[in-house]
CSV table of C-alpha atoms and ligand atoms in Angstrom, one decimal:
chain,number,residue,atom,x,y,z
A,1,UNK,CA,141.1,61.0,78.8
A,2,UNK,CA,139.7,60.9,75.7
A,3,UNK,CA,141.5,59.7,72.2
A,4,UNK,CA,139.7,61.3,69.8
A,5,UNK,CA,140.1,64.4,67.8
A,6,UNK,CA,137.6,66.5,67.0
A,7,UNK,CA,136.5,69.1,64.0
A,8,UNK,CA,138.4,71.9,65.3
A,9,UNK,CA,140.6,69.8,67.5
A,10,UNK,CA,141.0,68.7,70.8
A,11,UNK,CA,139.2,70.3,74.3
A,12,UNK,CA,141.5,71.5,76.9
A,13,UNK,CA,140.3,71.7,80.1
A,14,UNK,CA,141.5,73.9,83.1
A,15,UNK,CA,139.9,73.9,86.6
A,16,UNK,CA,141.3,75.6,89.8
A,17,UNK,CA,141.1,77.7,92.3
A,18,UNK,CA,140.4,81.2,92.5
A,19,UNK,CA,143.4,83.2,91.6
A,20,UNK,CA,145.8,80.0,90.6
A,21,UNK,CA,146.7,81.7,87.6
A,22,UNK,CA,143.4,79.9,84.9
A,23,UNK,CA,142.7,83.1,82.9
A,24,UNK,CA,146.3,84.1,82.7
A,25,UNK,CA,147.9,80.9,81.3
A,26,UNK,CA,144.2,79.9,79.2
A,27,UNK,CA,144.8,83.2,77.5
A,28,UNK,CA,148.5,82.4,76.5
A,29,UNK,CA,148.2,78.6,75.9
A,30,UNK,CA,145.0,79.9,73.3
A,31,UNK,CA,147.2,82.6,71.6
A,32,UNK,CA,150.1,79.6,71.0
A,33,UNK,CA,147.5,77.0,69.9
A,34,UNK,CA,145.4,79.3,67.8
A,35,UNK,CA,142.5,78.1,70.0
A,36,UNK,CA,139.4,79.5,71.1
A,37,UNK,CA,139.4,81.0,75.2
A,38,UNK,CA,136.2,80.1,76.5
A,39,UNK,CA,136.0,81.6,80.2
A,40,UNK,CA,133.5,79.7,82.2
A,41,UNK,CA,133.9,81.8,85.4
A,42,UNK,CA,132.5,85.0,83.6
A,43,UNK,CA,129.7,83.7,83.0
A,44,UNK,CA,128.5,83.1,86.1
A,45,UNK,CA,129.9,86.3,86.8
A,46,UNK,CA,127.6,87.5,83.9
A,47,UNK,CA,124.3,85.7,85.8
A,48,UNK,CA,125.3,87.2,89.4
A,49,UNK,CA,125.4,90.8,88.0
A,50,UNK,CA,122.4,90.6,86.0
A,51,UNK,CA,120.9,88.7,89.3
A,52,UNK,CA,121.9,91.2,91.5
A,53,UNK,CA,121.1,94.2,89.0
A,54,UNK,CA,117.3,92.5,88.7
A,55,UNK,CA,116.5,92.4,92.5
A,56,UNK,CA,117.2,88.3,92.6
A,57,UNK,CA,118.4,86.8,95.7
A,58,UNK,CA,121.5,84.1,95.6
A,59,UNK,CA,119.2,81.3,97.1
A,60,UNK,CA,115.8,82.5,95.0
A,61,UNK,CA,116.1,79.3,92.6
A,62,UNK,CA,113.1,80.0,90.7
A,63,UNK,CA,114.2,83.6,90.3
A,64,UNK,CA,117.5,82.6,88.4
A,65,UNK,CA,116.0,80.0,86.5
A,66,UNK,CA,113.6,82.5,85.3
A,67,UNK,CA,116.3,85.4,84.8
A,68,UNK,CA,119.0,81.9,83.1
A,69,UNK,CA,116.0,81.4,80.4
A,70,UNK,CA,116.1,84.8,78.7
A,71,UNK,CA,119.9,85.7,79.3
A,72,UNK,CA,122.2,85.7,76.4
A,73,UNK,CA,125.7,85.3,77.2
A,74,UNK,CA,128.6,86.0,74.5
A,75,UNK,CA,132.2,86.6,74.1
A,76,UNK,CA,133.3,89.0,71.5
A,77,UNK,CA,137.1,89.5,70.3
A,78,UNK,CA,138.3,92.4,70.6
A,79,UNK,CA,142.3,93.1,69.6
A,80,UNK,CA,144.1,91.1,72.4
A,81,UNK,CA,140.8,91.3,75.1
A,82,UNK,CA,137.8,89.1,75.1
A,83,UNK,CA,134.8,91.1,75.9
A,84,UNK,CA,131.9,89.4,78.0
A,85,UNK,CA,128.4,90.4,76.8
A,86,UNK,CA,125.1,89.8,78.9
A,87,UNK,CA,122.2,90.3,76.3
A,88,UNK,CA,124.3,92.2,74.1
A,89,UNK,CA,125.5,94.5,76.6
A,90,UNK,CA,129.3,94.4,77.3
A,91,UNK,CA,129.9,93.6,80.8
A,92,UNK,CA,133.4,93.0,81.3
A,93,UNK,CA,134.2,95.6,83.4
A,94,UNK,CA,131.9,95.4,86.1
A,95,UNK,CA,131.8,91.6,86.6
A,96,UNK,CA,135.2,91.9,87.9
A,97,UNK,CA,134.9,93.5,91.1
A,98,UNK,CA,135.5,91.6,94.1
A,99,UNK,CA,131.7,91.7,95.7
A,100,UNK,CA,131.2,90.2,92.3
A,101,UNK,CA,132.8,87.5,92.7
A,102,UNK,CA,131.5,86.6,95.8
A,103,UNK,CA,128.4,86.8,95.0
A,104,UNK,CA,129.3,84.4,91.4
A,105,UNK,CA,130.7,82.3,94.4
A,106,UNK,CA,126.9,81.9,95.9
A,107,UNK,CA,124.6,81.8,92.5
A,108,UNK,CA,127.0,79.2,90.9
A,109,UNK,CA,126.2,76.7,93.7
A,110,UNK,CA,122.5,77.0,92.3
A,111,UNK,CA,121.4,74.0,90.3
A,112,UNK,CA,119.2,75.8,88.0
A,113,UNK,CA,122.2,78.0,87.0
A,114,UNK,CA,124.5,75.2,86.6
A,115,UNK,CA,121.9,73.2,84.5
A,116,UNK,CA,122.1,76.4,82.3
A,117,UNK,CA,125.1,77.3,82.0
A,118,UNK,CA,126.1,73.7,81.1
A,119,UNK,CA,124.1,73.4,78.0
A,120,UNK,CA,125.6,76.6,77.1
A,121,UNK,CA,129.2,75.6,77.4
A,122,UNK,CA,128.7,72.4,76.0
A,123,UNK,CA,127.3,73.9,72.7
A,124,UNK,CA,130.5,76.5,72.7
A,125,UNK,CA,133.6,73.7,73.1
A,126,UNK,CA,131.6,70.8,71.2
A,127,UNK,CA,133.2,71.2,67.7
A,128,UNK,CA,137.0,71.4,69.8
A,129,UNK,CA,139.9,73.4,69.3
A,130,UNK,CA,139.2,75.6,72.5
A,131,UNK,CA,140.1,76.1,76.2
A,132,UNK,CA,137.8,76.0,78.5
A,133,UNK,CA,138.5,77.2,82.2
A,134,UNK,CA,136.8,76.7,85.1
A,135,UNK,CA,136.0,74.5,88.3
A,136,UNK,CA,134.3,71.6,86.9
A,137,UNK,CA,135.3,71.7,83.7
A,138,UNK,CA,137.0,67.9,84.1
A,139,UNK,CA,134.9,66.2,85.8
A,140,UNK,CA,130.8,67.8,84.3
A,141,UNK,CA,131.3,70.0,81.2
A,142,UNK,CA,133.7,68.0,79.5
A,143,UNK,CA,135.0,64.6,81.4
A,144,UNK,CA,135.9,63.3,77.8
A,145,UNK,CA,138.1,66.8,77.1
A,146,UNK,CA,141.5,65.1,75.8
A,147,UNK,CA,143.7,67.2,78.1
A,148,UNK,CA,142.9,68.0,81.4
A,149,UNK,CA,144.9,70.5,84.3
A,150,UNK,CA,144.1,70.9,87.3
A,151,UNK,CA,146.0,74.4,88.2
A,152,UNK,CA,146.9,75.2,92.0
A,153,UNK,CA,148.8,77.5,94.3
A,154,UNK,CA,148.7,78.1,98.1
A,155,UNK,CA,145.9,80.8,99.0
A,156,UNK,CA,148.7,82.3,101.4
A,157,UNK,CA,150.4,82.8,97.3
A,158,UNK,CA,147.0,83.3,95.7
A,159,UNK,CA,146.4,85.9,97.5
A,160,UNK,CA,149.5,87.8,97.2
A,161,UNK,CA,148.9,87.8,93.3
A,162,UNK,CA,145.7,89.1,93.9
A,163,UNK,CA,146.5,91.7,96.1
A,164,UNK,CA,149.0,92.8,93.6
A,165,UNK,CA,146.4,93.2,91.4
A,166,UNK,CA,143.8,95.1,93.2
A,167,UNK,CA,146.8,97.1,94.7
A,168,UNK,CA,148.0,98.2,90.9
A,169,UNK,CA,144.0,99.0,90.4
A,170,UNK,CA,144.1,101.2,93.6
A,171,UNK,CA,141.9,99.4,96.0
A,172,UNK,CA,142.5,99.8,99.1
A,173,UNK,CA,142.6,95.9,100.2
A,174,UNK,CA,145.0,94.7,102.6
A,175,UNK,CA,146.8,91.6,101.6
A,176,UNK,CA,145.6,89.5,104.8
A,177,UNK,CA,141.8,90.7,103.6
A,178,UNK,CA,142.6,89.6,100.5
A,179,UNK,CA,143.7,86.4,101.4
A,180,UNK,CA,140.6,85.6,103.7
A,181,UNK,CA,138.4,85.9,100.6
A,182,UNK,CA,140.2,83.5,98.5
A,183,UNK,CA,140.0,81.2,101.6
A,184,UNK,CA,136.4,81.6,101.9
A,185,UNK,CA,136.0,81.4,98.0
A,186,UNK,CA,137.9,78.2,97.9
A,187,UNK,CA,135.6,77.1,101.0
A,188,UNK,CA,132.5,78.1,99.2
A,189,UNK,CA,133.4,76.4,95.7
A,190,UNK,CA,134.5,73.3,97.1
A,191,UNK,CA,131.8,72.7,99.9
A,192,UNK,CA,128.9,73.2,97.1
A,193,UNK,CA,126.7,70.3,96.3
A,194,UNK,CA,126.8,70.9,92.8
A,195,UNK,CA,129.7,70.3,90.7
A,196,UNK,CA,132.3,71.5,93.3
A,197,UNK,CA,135.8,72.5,93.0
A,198,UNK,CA,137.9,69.2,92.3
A,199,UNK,CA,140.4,67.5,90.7
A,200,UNK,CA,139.8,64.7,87.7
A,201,UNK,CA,141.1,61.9,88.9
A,202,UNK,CA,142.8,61.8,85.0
A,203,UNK,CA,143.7,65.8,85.0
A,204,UNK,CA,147.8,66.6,85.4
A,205,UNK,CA,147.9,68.5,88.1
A,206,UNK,CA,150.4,71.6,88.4
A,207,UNK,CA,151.4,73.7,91.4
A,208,UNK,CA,152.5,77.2,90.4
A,209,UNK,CA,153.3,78.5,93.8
A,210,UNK,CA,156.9,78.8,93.0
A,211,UNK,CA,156.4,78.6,89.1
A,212,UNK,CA,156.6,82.0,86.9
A,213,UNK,CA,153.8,82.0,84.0
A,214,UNK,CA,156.2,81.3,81.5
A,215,UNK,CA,157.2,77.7,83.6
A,216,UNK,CA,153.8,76.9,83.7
A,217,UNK,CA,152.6,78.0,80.5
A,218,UNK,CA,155.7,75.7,79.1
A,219,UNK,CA,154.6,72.5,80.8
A,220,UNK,CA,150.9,72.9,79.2
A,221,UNK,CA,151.9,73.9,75.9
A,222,UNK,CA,153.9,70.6,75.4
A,223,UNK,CA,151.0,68.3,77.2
A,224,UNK,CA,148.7,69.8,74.5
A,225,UNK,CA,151.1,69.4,71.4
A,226,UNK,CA,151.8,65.8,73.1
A,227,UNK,CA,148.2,65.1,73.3
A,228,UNK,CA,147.6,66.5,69.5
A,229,UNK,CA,150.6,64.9,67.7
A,230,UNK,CA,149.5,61.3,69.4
A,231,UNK,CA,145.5,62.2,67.7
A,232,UNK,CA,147.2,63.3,64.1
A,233,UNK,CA,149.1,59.7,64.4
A,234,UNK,CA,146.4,57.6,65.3
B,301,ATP,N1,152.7,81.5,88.1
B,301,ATP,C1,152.4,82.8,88.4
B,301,ATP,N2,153.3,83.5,89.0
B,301,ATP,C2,153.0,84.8,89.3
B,301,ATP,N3,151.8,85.4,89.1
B,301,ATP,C3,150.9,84.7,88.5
B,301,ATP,C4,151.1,83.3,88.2
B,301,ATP,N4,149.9,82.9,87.6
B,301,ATP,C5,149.1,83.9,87.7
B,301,ATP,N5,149.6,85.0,88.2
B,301,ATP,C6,148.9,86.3,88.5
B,301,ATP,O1,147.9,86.0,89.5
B,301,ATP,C7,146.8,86.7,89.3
B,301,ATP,C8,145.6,85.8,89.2
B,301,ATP,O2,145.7,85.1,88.0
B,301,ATP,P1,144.4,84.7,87.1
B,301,ATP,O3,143.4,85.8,87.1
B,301,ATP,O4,144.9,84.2,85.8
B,301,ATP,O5,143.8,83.5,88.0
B,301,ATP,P2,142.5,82.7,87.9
B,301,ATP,O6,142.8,81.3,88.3
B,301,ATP,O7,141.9,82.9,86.6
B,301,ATP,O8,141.6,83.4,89.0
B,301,ATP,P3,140.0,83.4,89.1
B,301,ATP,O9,139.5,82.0,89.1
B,301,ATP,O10,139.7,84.1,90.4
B,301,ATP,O11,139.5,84.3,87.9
B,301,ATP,C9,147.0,87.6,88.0
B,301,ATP,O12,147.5,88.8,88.5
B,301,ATP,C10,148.2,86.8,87.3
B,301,ATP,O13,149.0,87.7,86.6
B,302,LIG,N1,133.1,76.4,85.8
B,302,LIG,C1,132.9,77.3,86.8
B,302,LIG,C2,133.5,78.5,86.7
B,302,LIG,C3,133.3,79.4,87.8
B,302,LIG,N2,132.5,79.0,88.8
B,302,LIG,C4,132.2,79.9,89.9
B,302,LIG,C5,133.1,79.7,91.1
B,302,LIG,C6,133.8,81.1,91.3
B,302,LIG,O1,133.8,81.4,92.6
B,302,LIG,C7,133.0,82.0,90.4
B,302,LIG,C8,133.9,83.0,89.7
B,302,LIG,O2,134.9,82.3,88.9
B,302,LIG,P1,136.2,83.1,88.4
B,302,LIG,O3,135.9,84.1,87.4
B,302,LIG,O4,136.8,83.7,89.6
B,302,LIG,O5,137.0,82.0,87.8
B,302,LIG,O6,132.3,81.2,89.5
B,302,LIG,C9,132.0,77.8,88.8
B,302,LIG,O7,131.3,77.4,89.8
B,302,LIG,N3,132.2,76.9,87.8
């Protein structure tokens, strides 16, 4: 890892699996740090939905490079939430749903997507003081971040959490469907070409399948303060 320190501060970076718990704790460790949450998975949820909304196949390259040139993708604060907005519109809502995320499982594997998307995060978490979440976030967006997690659970666990989820949302989901699908996201994120699902080989890697939020959460907080006292000193 990096040691510098940068304008705002440093770049935490968290990459996982589907479901291991990256928005949750990103959102906490961002309140505790006064840092900015920037959540990478949304906005290849933001591209899918405006794909799928504009008649653009998962595999029609030229078609999302076209649709990644004009599309304007921002965050916007709004009390405790973070809204999502795809050329101004907010989104947050409807990226969400499952098919969704399949189908963000499918586009991101698309180079011309990832080529944009990674100018655009770069130009968000440049200045520092932010969290960025992802799957590559690491090892392409930021391999210099000065901390890095990599954040996991079981899927048989993963699941459960999401099933919960969908379950308090009433869908109709059963939890061994639900499970599948976080096996068959995890297949599809780490079998891509481009930029797949993996570890840093310098990220601290943390297991929450028996860990409450509040563990985990407790363990990054103090790698980060770590990681920012050592910068202030040197
Ligand atoms: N350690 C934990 N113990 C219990 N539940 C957890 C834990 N971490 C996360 N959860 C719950 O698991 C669910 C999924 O968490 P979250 O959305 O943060 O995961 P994620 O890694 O961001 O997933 P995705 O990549 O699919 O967006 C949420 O309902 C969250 O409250
Ligand atoms: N840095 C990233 C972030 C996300 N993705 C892809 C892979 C996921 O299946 C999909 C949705 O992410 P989620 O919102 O569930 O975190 O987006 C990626 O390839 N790279």
């Amino acid at each position: 890892m990096s040691d510098t320190v940068r304008e705002n501060g440093v770049i935490v970076a968290i990459d996982g699996p589907s479901g291991a718990g990256k928005s949750s704790l990103t959102k906490l460790l961002a309140r505790r740090l006064g840092y900015i949450h920037i959540d990478t998975g949304a906005m290849f949820r933001a591209v899918a939905l405006m794909a799928k909304r504009a008649g653009i196949a998962a595999d029609d390259d030229a078609g999302l490079a076209g649709l990644c040139r004009t599309l304007e993708i921002s965050f916007v604060r709004d009390g405790e939430a973070c809204r999502v907005l795809a050329n101004g519109e907010d989104v947050s809502r409807e990226i969400r749903t499952e098919e969704i995320g399949l189908l963000t499982s499918a586009v991101s594997a698309r180079k011309p997507v990832r080529a944009a998307l990674l100018t655009m995060q770069r130009a968000m978490g440049a200045k520092g003081g932010v969290i960025l979440e992802g799957r590559d976030i690491g090892t392409v967006v930021f391999p210099d971040a000065e901390v890095k997690f990599f954040l996991s659970a079981s899927a048989e666990e993963r699941g459960r959490r999401r099933y919960l989820e969908l379950a308090a949302r009433g869908d109709s989901a059963t939890l061994e469907e639900t499970i599948a699908k976080v096996i068959q996201r995890d297949r599809q994120d780490e079998g891509r070409e481009h930029a797949p699902l993996k570890q840093a080989a310098d990220a601290l890697p943390i297991d929450s399948t028996s860990l409450s939020i509040d563990e985990v959460l407790a363990v990054m907080e103090s790698a980060v303060r770590e990681r920012i006292a050592k910068g202030e000193k040197g």
